[in-house]
Short mmCIF file of C-alpha atoms in Angstrom, two decimals:
data_model
loop_
_atom_site.label_atom_id
_atom_site.label_comp_id
_atom_site.label_asym_id
_atom_site.label_seq_id
_atom_site.Cartn_x
_atom_site.Cartn_y
_atom_site.Cartn_z
CA MET A 287 0.02 0.01 0.03
CA ILE A 288 1.18 3.50 -0.87
CA VAL A 289 -0.64 6.23 0.95
CA GLN A 290 -0.50 9.91 -0.16
CA GLY A 291 -1.09 12.33 2.64
CA ASP A 292 0.39 13.87 5.79
CA ASN A 293 1.98 10.96 7.63
CA LEU A 294 0.64 12.04 11.08
CA HIS A 295 -2.96 11.81 9.80
CA ALA A 296 -2.13 8.73 7.70
CA LEU A 297 -0.68 6.91 10.78
CA LYS A 298 -3.79 7.79 12.80
CA ALA A 299 -6.03 6.39 10.04
CA LEU A 300 -3.98 3.18 9.59
CA LEU A 301 -3.44 2.46 13.27
CA PRO A 302 -6.93 0.92 14.00
CA ARG A 303 -6.25 -1.69 11.31
CA TYR A 304 -2.52 -2.38 11.59
CA ALA A 305 -1.76 -1.78 15.31
CA GLY A 306 0.68 -4.46 16.71
CA GLN A 307 1.13 -6.02 13.27
CA VAL A 308 4.28 -4.49 11.85
CA LYS A 309 7.55 -6.43 12.24
CA CYS A 310 9.86 -3.72 11.02
CA ILE A 311 9.63 0.04 10.68
CA TYR A 312 12.18 2.01 8.67
CA ILE A 313 12.01 5.88 8.48
CA ASP A 314 14.28 8.39 6.89
CA PRO A 315 12.95 11.64 8.36
CA PRO A 316 14.31 15.10 7.52
CA TYR A 317 17.74 15.52 9.16
CA ASN A 318 17.02 19.22 10.02
CA THR A 319 20.39 20.34 8.54
CA GLY A 320 19.17 23.84 7.86
CA ASN A 321 19.35 23.26 4.15
CA GLU A 322 15.80 21.90 3.73
CA SER A 323 12.65 23.76 2.96
CA TRP A 324 11.38 23.88 6.46
CA VAL A 325 9.04 26.81 7.21
CA TYR A 326 9.69 28.57 10.57
CA ASN A 327 8.08 31.51 12.27
CA ASP A 328 10.82 34.06 13.03
CA ASN A 329 9.92 36.81 15.52
CA VAL A 330 13.43 38.25 15.66
CA ASN A 331 12.80 41.24 13.36
CA SER A 332 15.60 43.56 14.18
CA PRO A 333 17.92 43.97 11.11
CA GLU A 334 20.84 44.04 13.42
CA ILE A 335 19.91 40.86 15.21
CA ARG A 336 19.13 39.21 11.92
CA ARG A 337 22.55 40.06 10.56
CA TRP A 338 24.31 38.95 13.77
CA LEU A 339 22.35 35.56 13.63
CA GLY A 340 23.25 35.11 10.02
CA GLU A 341 27.00 36.07 10.30
CA VAL A 342 27.81 34.60 13.77
CA VAL A 343 25.29 31.84 14.55
CA GLY A 344 24.73 30.68 10.96
CA LYS A 345 22.02 28.10 10.29
CA GLU A 346 21.27 27.79 13.95
CA GLY A 347 20.08 31.36 13.89
CA GLU A 348 17.38 30.87 11.32
CA THR A 349 15.25 30.03 14.27
CA LEU A 350 16.33 29.81 17.85
CA ASP A 351 14.19 26.83 18.47
CA ARG A 352 14.94 24.81 15.34
CA HIS A 353 15.77 21.59 17.28
CA ASP A 354 12.66 22.04 19.36
CA ARG A 355 10.46 22.30 16.26
CA TRP A 356 12.11 19.15 14.86
CA LEU A 357 11.43 17.22 18.05
CA CYS A 358 7.86 18.47 18.10
CA MET A 359 7.34 17.13 14.59
CA MET A 360 8.84 13.79 15.38
CA TYR A 361 7.34 13.15 18.80
CA PRO A 362 3.69 12.35 17.87
CA ARG A 363 4.81 10.42 14.81
CA LEU A 364 7.11 8.15 16.86
CA VAL A 365 4.43 7.70 19.51
CA LEU A 366 2.03 6.40 16.79
CA LEU A 367 4.74 4.27 15.13
CA LYS A 368 5.46 2.44 18.35
CA GLN A 369 1.86 1.31 18.47
CA PHE A 370 2.23 -0.39 15.10
CA LEU A 371 5.09 -2.64 16.20
CA ARG A 372 4.67 -6.31 17.10
CA GLU A 373 6.18 -7.32 20.39
CA ASP A 374 9.05 -8.88 18.42
CA GLY A 375 9.39 -5.91 16.13
CA ALA A 376 11.96 -3.14 15.79
CA ILE A 377 12.27 0.38 14.37
CA PHE A 378 15.25 1.70 12.36
CA VAL A 379 15.74 5.46 11.94
CA SER A 380 18.21 7.08 9.54
CA ILE A 381 19.75 10.32 10.86
CA ASP A 382 22.99 12.31 10.89
CA ASP A 383 24.91 14.44 13.40
CA ASN A 384 22.42 17.29 13.39
CA GLU A 385 19.81 15.36 15.44
CA VAL A 386 21.24 11.97 16.45
CA ALA A 387 21.78 13.09 20.06
CA THR A 388 18.17 14.57 20.45
CA LEU A 389 16.72 11.61 18.60
CA ARG A 390 18.29 9.19 21.07
CA LEU A 391 16.79 11.05 24.04
CA LEU A 392 13.38 11.30 22.31
CA MET A 393 13.32 7.52 21.60
CA ASP A 394 14.56 6.72 25.08
CA GLU A 395 11.43 8.49 26.32
CA ILE A 396 8.99 6.84 23.86
CA PHE A 397 10.43 3.37 23.45
CA GLY A 398 12.28 3.10 26.77
CA ALA A 399 16.06 3.36 27.25
CA LYS A 400 16.08 -0.42 27.93
CA ASN A 401 14.86 -1.09 24.46
CA PHE A 402 17.74 0.63 22.69
CA VAL A 403 19.57 -1.91 20.45
CA ALA A 404 22.33 -0.20 18.74
CA THR A 405 23.49 2.81 16.59
CA VAL A 406 24.75 1.69 13.18
CA LEU A 407 27.36 3.66 11.29
CA TRP A 408 26.67 3.62 7.54
CA GLN A 409 29.49 4.63 5.27
CA LYS A 410 27.46 6.74 2.85
CA VAL A 411 30.24 7.94 0.48
CA TYR A 412 33.02 6.17 -1.24
CA SER A 413 35.53 9.00 -1.39
CA PRO A 414 36.37 11.94 0.95
CA LYS A 415 34.72 15.32 0.31
CA ASN A 416 37.62 17.70 -0.48
CA SER A 417 35.20 20.63 0.05
CA ALA A 418 34.62 19.74 3.65
CA ARG A 419 35.07 22.65 6.08
CA HIS A 420 36.76 20.49 8.69
CA LEU A 421 36.49 16.73 8.34
CA SER A 422 34.78 14.83 5.49
CA GLU A 423 31.48 13.50 6.80
CA ASP A 424 31.50 10.00 5.46
CA HIS A 425 28.79 8.36 7.45
CA ASP A 426 25.22 8.59 8.64
CA TYR A 427 23.57 6.68 11.48
CA VAL A 428 20.80 4.16 11.70
CA VAL A 429 19.35 4.12 15.26
CA ILE A 430 17.72 0.93 16.24
CA TYR A 431 15.09 0.36 18.97
CA ALA A 432 13.08 -2.74 19.71
CA SER A 433 9.51 -2.91 20.83
CA LYS A 434 10.84 -5.24 23.60
CA ALA A 435 14.56 -5.77 23.43
CA ASP A 436 14.41 -9.02 25.41
CA ALA A 437 11.92 -10.42 22.74
CA TRP A 438 13.66 -9.10 19.56
CA LYS A 439 16.10 -11.40 17.95
CA PRO A 440 18.05 -10.18 14.88
CA ASN A 441 18.51 -12.63 12.05
CA LEU A 442 21.91 -13.79 11.02
CA LEU A 443 23.16 -12.26 7.83
CA PRO A 444 24.09 -14.57 4.88
CA ARG A 445 27.61 -15.74 4.86
CA THR A 446 29.81 -14.15 2.20
CA ASP A 447 31.71 -15.92 -0.50
CA GLU A 448 34.90 -14.40 1.03
CA GLN A 449 34.15 -16.03 4.40
CA ASN A 450 33.40 -19.39 2.86
CA ALA A 451 36.63 -19.23 0.62
CA ALA A 452 38.70 -19.29 3.85
CA TYR A 453 37.58 -22.93 4.42
CA ARG A 454 39.80 -25.57 2.70
CA ASN A 455 40.58 -29.26 2.99
CA PRO A 456 44.35 -29.84 2.55
CA ASP A 457 44.22 -33.22 4.32
CA ASP A 458 41.20 -34.54 2.42
CA ASP A 459 39.05 -34.87 5.60
CA PRO A 460 35.90 -36.66 4.71
CA ARG A 461 33.95 -34.20 6.83
CA GLY A 462 34.61 -31.48 4.22
CA VAL A 463 36.32 -28.17 4.15
CA TRP A 464 37.58 -26.50 7.36
CA LYS A 465 39.73 -23.76 8.69
CA THR A 466 41.87 -23.50 11.80
CA SER A 467 41.30 -21.53 15.01
CA ASP A 468 43.71 -20.83 17.70
CA LEU A 469 44.09 -23.34 20.50
CA SER A 470 45.44 -20.77 22.86
CA ALA A 471 43.45 -17.94 24.59
CA ARG A 472 44.30 -15.06 26.89
CA ASN A 473 41.58 -15.89 29.49
CA TYR A 474 42.95 -17.91 32.34
CA TYR A 475 42.06 -21.60 32.40
CA SER A 476 43.29 -23.66 35.35
CA ALA A 477 43.70 -26.85 33.25
CA GLY A 478 45.29 -25.10 30.35
CA THR A 479 49.06 -25.13 31.04
CA TYR A 480 50.18 -28.63 30.02
CA PRO A 481 52.96 -29.56 27.54
CA ILE A 482 52.21 -30.87 24.08
CA THR A 483 54.17 -33.23 21.89
CA CYS A 484 54.01 -32.67 18.14
CA PRO A 485 53.84 -35.61 15.70
CA SER A 486 57.40 -34.67 14.62
CA GLY A 487 58.47 -35.29 18.22
CA ARG A 488 59.00 -31.62 19.09
CA VAL A 489 57.75 -30.81 22.68
CA ILE A 490 55.91 -27.56 23.26
CA ASP A 491 56.45 -27.13 27.01
CA SER A 492 53.52 -24.65 27.48
CA PRO A 493 51.27 -22.25 25.71
CA PRO A 494 52.73 -18.88 24.47
CA LYS A 495 53.73 -16.59 27.30
CA GLY A 496 50.60 -14.98 28.88
CA MET A 497 48.33 -17.45 27.07
CA TYR A 498 46.50 -20.73 28.08
CA TRP A 499 45.39 -23.69 26.10
CA ARG A 500 41.61 -23.21 25.74
CA VAL A 501 40.89 -26.99 26.34
CA SER A 502 41.99 -29.45 28.97
CA LYS A 503 44.61 -32.13 28.39
CA GLU A 504 41.75 -34.70 28.34
CA ARG A 505 39.82 -32.79 25.76
CA PHE A 506 42.84 -32.16 23.64
CA VAL A 507 43.48 -36.01 23.47
CA GLU A 508 39.92 -36.46 22.34
CA LEU A 509 40.27 -33.81 19.61
CA GLU A 510 43.47 -35.38 18.44
CA ARG A 511 41.90 -38.80 18.31
CA ASP A 512 39.01 -37.36 16.21
CA ASN A 513 41.45 -35.70 13.71
CA ARG A 514 40.45 -32.24 14.85
CA ILE A 515 43.93 -30.92 15.51
CA TRP A 516 46.12 -29.42 12.69
CA TRP A 517 49.85 -29.60 13.18
CA GLY A 518 50.82 -28.01 9.89
CA LYS A 519 51.92 -29.80 6.75
CA ASP A 520 55.16 -31.05 8.37
CA GLY A 521 53.54 -32.03 11.71
CA ASN A 522 55.72 -29.67 13.67
CA ALA A 523 53.62 -26.48 14.03
CA ILE A 524 51.83 -25.15 17.08
CA PRO A 525 48.54 -27.05 17.16
CA GLN A 526 45.32 -25.46 16.06
CA ILE A 527 41.72 -26.73 16.16
CA LYS A 528 39.93 -27.55 12.86
CA ARG A 529 36.47 -25.87 12.45
CA PHE A 530 34.35 -27.47 9.70
CA LEU A 531 32.20 -25.33 7.59
CA HIS A 532 29.12 -27.57 8.03
CA GLU A 533 29.41 -27.04 11.79
CA VAL A 534 29.47 -23.24 11.94
CA LYS A 535 26.50 -20.91 12.13
CA ASP A 536 24.59 -20.65 8.90
CA GLY A 537 25.19 -16.96 8.77
CA ARG A 538 27.05 -14.07 10.52
CA VAL A 539 26.12 -11.89 13.45
CA PRO A 540 25.10 -8.37 12.34
CA GLN A 541 27.63 -5.69 13.18
CA THR A 542 27.29 -1.93 13.75
CA MET A 543 29.74 -0.89 10.93
CA TRP A 544 28.07 -1.00 7.52
CA PHE A 545 30.43 -0.25 4.63
CA TYR A 546 29.36 1.01 1.26
CA LYS A 547 30.78 -2.05 -0.53
CA ASP A 548 28.24 -4.13 1.37
CA VAL A 549 25.16 -1.88 1.51
CA GLY A 550 25.72 0.85 -1.06
CA HIS A 551 26.31 4.57 -0.92
CA THR A 552 24.41 7.71 -1.83
CA GLN A 553 25.78 7.87 -5.38
CA GLU A 554 24.53 4.29 -5.98
CA ALA A 555 21.14 5.33 -4.65
CA LYS A 556 20.90 8.24 -7.08
CA GLN A 557 21.90 5.99 -9.93
CA GLU A 558 19.21 3.50 -9.03
CA LEU A 559 16.65 6.29 -8.98
CA LEU A 560 17.71 7.79 -12.27
CA GLU A 561 17.62 4.43 -13.89
CA LEU A 562 13.85 4.17 -13.01
CA ILE A 563 12.52 7.73 -13.06
CA HIS A 564 12.92 10.54 -15.57
CA PHE A 565 13.47 13.94 -13.87
CA GLN A 566 12.99 17.18 -15.76
CA THR A 567 16.09 18.83 -14.24
CA SER A 568 18.90 17.77 -11.99
CA ASP A 569 17.31 19.97 -9.22
CA ASP A 570 14.35 17.61 -9.11
CA VAL A 571 16.51 14.55 -8.23
CA PHE A 572 16.42 13.57 -4.51
CA ILE A 573 19.49 14.88 -2.70
CA THR A 574 19.92 11.98 -0.28
CA PRO A 575 18.10 8.90 -1.38
CA LYS A 576 19.05 5.62 0.28
CA PRO A 577 20.40 2.67 -1.66
CA THR A 578 18.25 -0.39 -2.04
CA ARG A 579 20.98 -2.59 -0.54
CA LEU A 580 20.96 -0.47 2.70
CA ILE A 581 17.23 -1.27 3.27
CA GLN A 582 17.70 -4.87 2.27
CA ARG A 583 20.29 -5.19 5.07
CA ILE A 584 17.62 -4.00 7.51
CA LEU A 585 15.01 -6.41 6.05
CA GLN A 586 17.49 -9.29 6.34
CA ILE A 587 18.21 -8.49 9.95
CA ALA A 588 14.67 -7.55 11.11
CA THR A 589 12.03 -9.47 9.06
CA ASP A 590 10.93 -12.85 8.25
CA LYS A 591 9.45 -13.88 4.80
CA ASP A 592 5.83 -12.93 5.71
CA SER A 593 6.51 -9.70 7.60
CA LEU A 594 4.73 -6.38 7.30
CA ILE A 595 7.07 -3.35 6.86
CA LEU A 596 6.17 0.28 7.39
CA ASP A 597 7.85 3.44 6.10
CA SER A 598 6.04 6.70 6.90
CA PHE A 599 8.59 8.95 5.32
CA ALA A 600 8.59 7.08 1.97
CA GLY A 601 10.20 9.60 -0.31
CA SER A 602 11.43 7.99 -3.50
CA GLY A 603 10.15 4.55 -2.44
CA THR A 604 13.41 2.72 -1.70
CA THR A 605 11.78 0.72 1.05
CA GLY A 606 9.05 -0.67 -1.24
CA HIS A 607 11.77 -1.45 -3.87
CA ALA A 608 13.85 -3.21 -1.29
CA VAL A 609 10.85 -5.32 -0.08
CA LEU A 610 10.13 -6.53 -3.59
CA LYS A 611 13.82 -7.22 -4.24
CA GLN A 612 14.27 -9.21 -1.08
CA ASN A 613 11.06 -11.17 -1.81
CA ALA A 614 12.44 -12.08 -5.21
CA GLU A 615 15.75 -13.18 -3.82
CA ASP A 616 14.46 -15.40 -0.99
CA GLY A 617 10.95 -16.31 -2.06
CA GLY A 618 9.35 -14.22 0.63
CA ASN A 619 5.86 -12.63 0.75
CA ARG A 620 6.71 -9.49 2.72
CA ARG A 621 4.24 -6.58 2.43
CA PHE A 622 4.84 -2.82 2.77
CA ILE A 623 3.04 0.26 3.79
CA LEU A 624 4.58 3.54 2.43
CA VAL A 625 3.35 7.00 3.27
CA GLU A 626 4.40 10.06 1.30
CA MET A 627 3.05 13.55 1.88
CA ASP A 628 3.90 15.29 -1.42
CA LYS A 629 1.23 14.56 -4.04
CA GLY A 630 3.58 14.86 -7.03
CA ILE A 631 6.27 12.69 -5.41
CA ALA A 632 3.75 10.05 -4.17
CA ARG A 633 2.36 9.46 -7.73
CA ASN A 634 5.22 10.32 -10.03
CA VAL A 635 8.16 8.93 -8.01
CA THR A 636 7.16 6.58 -5.16
CA ALA A 637 4.30 4.81 -6.98
CA GLU A 638 5.97 4.97 -10.40
CA ARG A 639 9.17 3.44 -9.12
CA ILE A 640 7.39 0.52 -7.47
CA LYS A 641 5.30 -0.05 -10.55
CA ARG A 642 8.25 -0.25 -12.86
CA ILE A 643 10.19 -2.45 -10.44
CA ALA A 644 7.31 -4.85 -10.16
CA SER A 645 6.24 -4.96 -13.79
CA GLY A 646 9.53 -4.34 -15.58
CA TYR A 647 10.97 -1.41 -17.40
CA THR A 648 13.46 -0.19 -20.05
CA SER A 649 16.60 1.22 -18.49
CA ALA A 650 18.17 4.58 -19.34
CA LYS A 651 20.57 2.68 -21.57
CA GLY A 652 17.66 1.11 -23.46
CA ASN A 653 17.98 -2.39 -21.87
CA LYS A 654 14.80 -4.28 -20.84
CA VAL A 655 14.77 -5.17 -17.18
CA GLU A 656 12.43 -7.92 -16.02
CA GLY A 657 9.99 -7.04 -13.27
CA LEU A 658 10.31 -8.44 -9.69
CA ARG A 659 6.53 -9.02 -9.60
CA GLY A 660 4.21 -7.79 -6.92
CA GLY A 661 1.73 -4.98 -6.80
CA PHE A 662 0.29 -2.24 -4.54
CA GLN A 663 -2.81 -0.20 -3.84
CA PHE A 664 -2.47 3.58 -4.12
CA CYS A 665 -4.58 5.45 -1.62
CA ARG A 666 -5.15 9.08 -1.05
CA LEU A 667 -5.76 10.10 2.55
CA SER A 668 -9.12 11.69 3.07
CA ALA A 669 -8.88 15.26 4.23
CA GLU A 670 -11.68 14.71 6.74
CA PRO A 671 -11.14 12.85 10.10
CA LEU A 672 -13.78 10.58 11.63
CA PHE A 673 -14.83 13.31 14.10
CA ALA A 674 -15.95 16.84 13.46
CA ALA A 675 -14.56 19.80 15.29
CA ASP A 676 -17.10 19.59 18.01
CA GLY A 677 -16.15 15.96 18.72
CA GLN A 678 -19.24 14.44 17.10
CA ILE A 679 -18.88 11.59 14.61
CA ARG A 680 -19.22 12.85 11.10
CA SER A 681 -22.53 11.82 9.36
CA ASP A 682 -20.85 10.12 6.46
CA VAL A 683 -18.69 7.83 8.53
CA THR A 684 -19.47 4.18 7.73
CA PHE A 685 -20.02 1.42 10.22
CA ALA A 686 -16.84 -0.31 9.08
CA GLN A 687 -14.76 2.84 9.61
CA LEU A 688 -16.01 3.36 13.21
CA ALA A 689 -15.74 -0.38 13.86
CA GLU A 690 -11.99 -0.26 13.27
CA PHE A 691 -11.62 2.75 15.54
CA VAL A 692 -13.80 1.16 18.38
CA TRP A 693 -11.82 -2.14 18.15
CA PHE A 694 -8.53 -0.36 18.39
CA ALA A 695 -9.77 1.90 21.28
CA GLU A 696 -10.98 -1.20 23.20
CA THR A 697 -8.14 -3.69 22.42
CA GLY A 698 -5.18 -1.68 21.32
CA SER A 699 -4.83 -3.97 18.29
CA GLY A 700 -5.74 -3.79 14.62
CA TYR A 701 -9.18 -4.94 13.46
CA ALA A 702 -9.15 -7.97 11.16
CA GLY A 703 -12.87 -8.67 11.06
CA GLN A 704 -15.50 -7.98 8.36
CA ALA A 705 -17.52 -5.36 10.26
CA GLU A 706 -20.76 -6.92 9.02
CA SER A 707 -22.40 -7.44 12.42
CA PRO A 708 -22.85 -5.50 15.66
CA LEU A 709 -20.59 -8.17 17.33
CA LEU A 710 -17.16 -7.04 16.19
CA GLY A 711 -15.44 -9.94 17.90
CA VAL A 712 -14.20 -11.39 21.13
CA HIS A 713 -10.98 -10.13 22.78
CA GLU A 714 -9.53 -11.65 25.90
CA GLY A 715 -12.88 -13.23 26.86
CA ARG A 716 -14.95 -10.02 26.25
CA ALA A 717 -17.36 -9.61 23.40
CA ILE A 718 -17.20 -6.11 21.78
CA TYR A 719 -20.35 -4.75 20.15
CA LEU A 720 -20.98 -1.51 18.14
CA LEU A 721 -24.45 -0.06 17.44
CA TYR A 722 -24.09 2.60 14.81
CA ASN A 723 -25.28 3.89 11.47
CA GLY A 724 -28.21 1.52 11.01
CA ILE A 725 -26.27 -1.81 11.45
CA LEU A 726 -29.67 -3.18 12.64
CA LYS A 727 -31.52 -1.40 9.80
CA ASP A 728 -33.25 0.91 12.33
CA LYS A 729 -32.27 4.51 12.98
CA THR A 730 -35.24 5.53 15.08
CA VAL A 731 -34.67 6.97 18.55
CA THR A 732 -35.50 3.70 20.25
CA GLY A 733 -33.99 1.64 17.58
CA GLY A 734 -30.71 0.25 16.21
CA ASN A 735 -28.25 2.89 17.47
CA VAL A 736 -29.59 2.90 21.04
CA LEU A 737 -29.17 -0.03 23.39
CA THR A 738 -32.66 -1.18 24.57
CA GLY A 739 -34.03 -4.46 25.70
CA PRO A 740 -35.45 -5.44 22.31
CA VAL A 741 -32.24 -4.32 20.57
CA PHE A 742 -30.10 -6.41 22.93
CA ASP A 743 -32.25 -9.41 22.28
CA LEU A 744 -31.50 -9.14 18.60
CA LEU A 745 -27.71 -9.03 19.09
CA PRO A 746 -25.62 -12.07 18.41
CA ARG A 747 -25.41 -13.92 21.73
CA PHE A 748 -22.29 -14.26 23.86
CA ASP A 749 -22.31 -15.85 27.25
CA GLY A 750 -19.76 -13.72 29.06
CA PRO A 751 -18.76 -10.19 29.72
CA LYS A 752 -19.65 -7.70 26.97
CA VAL A 753 -18.73 -4.11 25.98
CA ILE A 754 -21.38 -2.32 23.96
CA TYR A 755 -20.76 0.92 22.23
CA ALA A 756 -23.96 2.85 21.37
CA ALA A 757 -25.49 6.38 21.27
CA ALA A 758 -27.47 5.68 24.52
CA ASN A 759 -28.39 3.01 27.01
CA ARG A 760 -32.02 2.41 28.05
CA MET A 761 -31.72 -1.01 29.57
CA GLY A 762 -31.50 0.20 33.16
CA ALA A 763 -30.67 -2.42 35.81
CA ARG A 764 -30.67 -5.11 33.23
CA THR A 765 -27.33 -3.79 31.89
CA ALA A 766 -25.44 -5.16 34.97
CA ARG A 767 -27.40 -8.40 34.99
CA GLU A 768 -26.38 -9.15 31.51
CA GLY A 769 -22.70 -8.51 32.14
CA ILE A 770 -22.71 -5.36 30.01
CA VAL A 771 -20.27 -2.45 30.22
CA PHE A 772 -21.86 0.33 28.28
CA LYS A 773 -19.83 2.98 26.47
CA GLN A 774 -21.51 5.95 24.90
CA THR A 775 -20.39 7.16 21.44
CA PRO A 776 -18.69 9.39 20.70
CA TYR A 777 -17.79 10.39 24.21
CA ALA A 778 -16.16 7.10 25.18
CA LEU A 779 -13.87 7.32 22.20
CA GLU A 780 -10.63 9.34 22.32
CA VAL A 781 -10.89 11.83 19.42
#
């Protein structure tokens, strides 16, 4: 799904349906560098002060609360994003030095400091900037928080050809290729100071100075008997342990240094975009798009093959591109939700890019590129919220729309039902009902939108506690006898 509209309103609209269902969130918000088209109120009108701010303070002087404004923009969006995450989900945020410190504090407050996972350094350029005022800024950050750090487990990354090439089989061991690892270690081991006799007859009196054999004498004998000790080609070298490829982890632990050779750089990202989208002028090209390989690295670490991924600062659509590419590579069925505010970008760049990637396209060099398959729904966010300015439900709001809102308000989770009955579903042993907009085909005062005895008798039966949302309750004492908690719309709903 690609949604065109302000991401704050879009997240509010999407939350009732997708709360608690997203495995991975990636966002690339504005970095607040002072070079972007932010609109600020500036009450410092004195020409002298304006000149001083410009000459002495620089970009910081454009508004004295620039960082405050950025935080105020980010805070409600991050609060909403947290509610989308599954308990085993995580959020990844791209940022640079302008706001990384304030972002960490903000996310500590919203997600909890205990759920901080790591800050990744991404090498975004492949050569130093000779125009740098001080040092060439070669990296950005990716800040990672988990919904619950003790429940979030990153996936291992695929092993590289370079790693596998280190395994050989010079002694034709039937167990396959292997490589050696050091038998000695620095950590003290009480049983690790015995002499060893090489096959050549040379005696090694003890481990290297300051070191210890990492296994006991008894264990060493077992390893030697199992042909797991390598003495070198002449049988005279310091012994090492053989590690077989088929016994090592099927992958590698993710690290916090991401180099451009592995995940791409900004120039690669621009080339990808220009390959897919025709821009009228060079000024129209995105300044800092992210390479597909960077987002794929995140997907490899943080998703399974059926995950839902959310990007509420979609921009050029790299996240959607990466999802389709990763699905094509590993046979996955990942889905994405992208939100882009700018109408022109959403249709002409974000959606167009995903469309071409999915169905195939002709490259800038005239080569036909096969599509990755997949599709998406393009949605435009309605300008009207569910509630009017006075807090009343708008007259054109459908039962299904309000049902999603009620279910989320009551359960904190997204609604997956059909919204075809007053009984929306059962959550944790409670039945949740909604009487609204003629669901019982009766809009009279004592009819379908008001809880009365006759109306209650018409509702799908549930023998247990019930929560019923309706315009009014006229059942009196029977309400308690039937195990009903009544909530009046719209007042019981948080607008």
